[in-house]
XYZ file of C-alpha atoms in Angstrom:
152
model
C 151.533 39.789 -117.475
C 153.634 36.730 -118.688
C 153.438 33.906 -120.815
C 152.834 30.299 -119.851
C 152.315 27.462 -122.654
C 151.092 29.988 -124.996
C 148.485 31.329 -122.381
C 148.790 34.840 -121.319
C 148.507 34.864 -117.827
C 147.586 37.864 -115.403
C 150.212 38.965 -112.816
C 147.295 38.968 -110.286
C 146.729 35.397 -111.025
C 150.028 34.332 -110.508
C 150.298 36.072 -107.385
C 147.361 34.075 -106.079
C 148.663 30.793 -107.140
C 152.008 32.045 -105.898
C 154.100 29.501 -108.428
C 156.726 29.534 -105.754
C 154.253 27.651 -103.529
C 153.749 25.115 -106.266
C 154.263 21.483 -105.020
C 157.261 19.287 -105.928
C 157.063 15.819 -107.498
C 157.631 14.256 -104.436
C 154.807 16.552 -102.518
C 152.562 15.699 -105.186
C 152.828 11.877 -104.702
C 152.829 11.972 -101.091
C 149.409 14.026 -101.292
C 148.263 11.643 -103.964
C 149.190 8.263 -101.840
C 147.493 9.905 -98.579
C 144.239 10.389 -100.550
C 143.946 7.219 -102.208
C 145.124 5.170 -99.278
C 142.196 6.442 -97.088
C 139.786 6.022 -99.808
C 141.105 2.376 -100.390
C 141.004 1.753 -96.892
C 137.489 3.052 -96.365
C 136.019 0.979 -99.493
C 137.956 -2.191 -98.514
C 136.487 -2.084 -94.850
C 133.088 -1.248 -95.869
C 132.524 -3.355 -98.899
C 135.438 -6.053 -99.056
C 135.946 -7.095 -95.399
C 132.376 -8.325 -95.081
C 132.871 -10.652 -97.829
C 136.378 -11.624 -96.693
C 137.939 -9.791 -99.503
C 140.455 -6.995 -99.754
C 140.890 -3.814 -102.058
C 144.427 -2.725 -102.167
C 146.300 0.342 -104.162
C 149.774 -0.020 -105.332
C 151.904 2.808 -107.049
C 154.018 2.340 -110.185
C 157.011 4.399 -110.796
C 156.631 3.446 -114.533
C 156.910 6.661 -116.730
C 153.571 6.328 -118.387
C 150.242 8.102 -117.705
C 148.643 4.599 -116.973
C 146.529 2.913 -114.367
C 145.227 -0.637 -114.040
C 143.120 -2.797 -112.074
C 143.672 -6.733 -111.298
C 141.650 -8.978 -109.659
C 142.098 -12.507 -108.002
C 139.227 -14.646 -107.175
C 139.902 -17.549 -104.693
C 136.854 -20.167 -104.393
C 137.572 -20.236 -100.689
C 137.974 -16.719 -100.191
C 136.431 -13.414 -100.858
C 137.324 -11.165 -103.982
C 140.900 -9.266 -104.205
C 141.179 -6.477 -106.099
C 144.475 -4.540 -106.726
C 144.620 -0.952 -108.404
C 147.975 0.191 -109.790
C 148.533 3.610 -110.511
C 151.522 5.358 -112.039
C 152.916 8.221 -110.026
C 153.278 10.239 -113.286
C 149.278 10.346 -113.671
C 149.236 12.332 -110.223
C 151.851 14.596 -111.221
C 150.497 15.345 -114.491
C 146.869 15.782 -113.044
C 148.378 18.079 -110.725
C 150.058 20.343 -113.206
C 147.220 20.304 -115.364
C 145.147 21.682 -112.507
C 147.571 24.224 -112.061
C 147.492 25.420 -115.729
C 143.636 25.136 -115.800
C 143.916 27.782 -112.733
C 146.161 29.955 -114.742
C 143.723 29.602 -117.904
C 140.636 30.575 -116.028
C 142.525 33.788 -114.891
C 144.033 34.540 -118.239
C 143.031 37.809 -120.161
C 142.575 35.819 -123.508
C 139.851 33.865 -121.893
C 138.351 36.763 -120.253
C 138.121 38.843 -123.744
C 136.823 35.595 -125.401
C 133.938 35.505 -122.724
C 133.300 39.423 -122.763
C 131.499 38.695 -125.985
C 128.556 36.710 -124.406
C 125.727 37.865 -122.239
C 127.193 38.166 -118.605
C 124.729 35.542 -117.451
C 126.210 33.024 -119.971
C 129.315 32.792 -118.023
C 129.549 35.303 -115.442
C 133.073 36.505 -114.467
C 135.302 35.518 -112.579
C 135.166 32.111 -113.338
C 136.537 31.230 -109.992
C 135.236 33.380 -106.972
C 137.988 35.713 -105.864
C 137.774 34.321 -102.361
C 139.062 30.882 -103.521
C 142.632 30.701 -103.364
C 144.415 29.338 -106.349
C 145.860 26.436 -104.198
C 142.649 25.272 -102.832
C 141.188 25.127 -106.560
C 144.146 23.480 -107.520
C 143.883 20.872 -104.729
C 140.149 20.356 -105.463
C 140.550 19.930 -109.261
C 143.318 17.642 -108.489
C 141.472 15.305 -105.992
C 138.573 15.241 -108.302
C 140.544 14.030 -111.225
C 142.688 11.685 -108.975
C 139.621 9.971 -107.629
C 137.981 9.868 -111.006
C 140.900 7.461 -112.035
C 140.692 5.448 -108.945
C 136.903 4.720 -109.206
C 137.291 4.092 -112.937
C 139.716 1.253 -112.336
C 137.694 -0.117 -109.612
């Protein structure tokens, strides 16, 4: 067992996460860009194009955990909306998803939950058949798209 951010982590959990396979910041940004590019294109095509409008996404290298949305309305054209998300958000969300996975596998959490009836919160919290990387990617995608739709 090792210590990570004051959370004890089982070596079994570390093995299923395979920390060596953790994405680099560049890989996280590429993954985030691909996800939101596709979502943006689909929404723009389905909802903005019929109204002669446009939805775009832009990425910022500012080091703040921040996102924003900007609108331009032209009387002779449709709505133009632009969502700007800092790469820092993508990186932090991915790292939080990694930490969440490790926390769900920790002895500290397991010991805490053992005080409650089994049907209250059955263990394991994540099915053993779910690879750590799959869990992390799903949490990441959910959090990232939440930020996107919040700005939309």
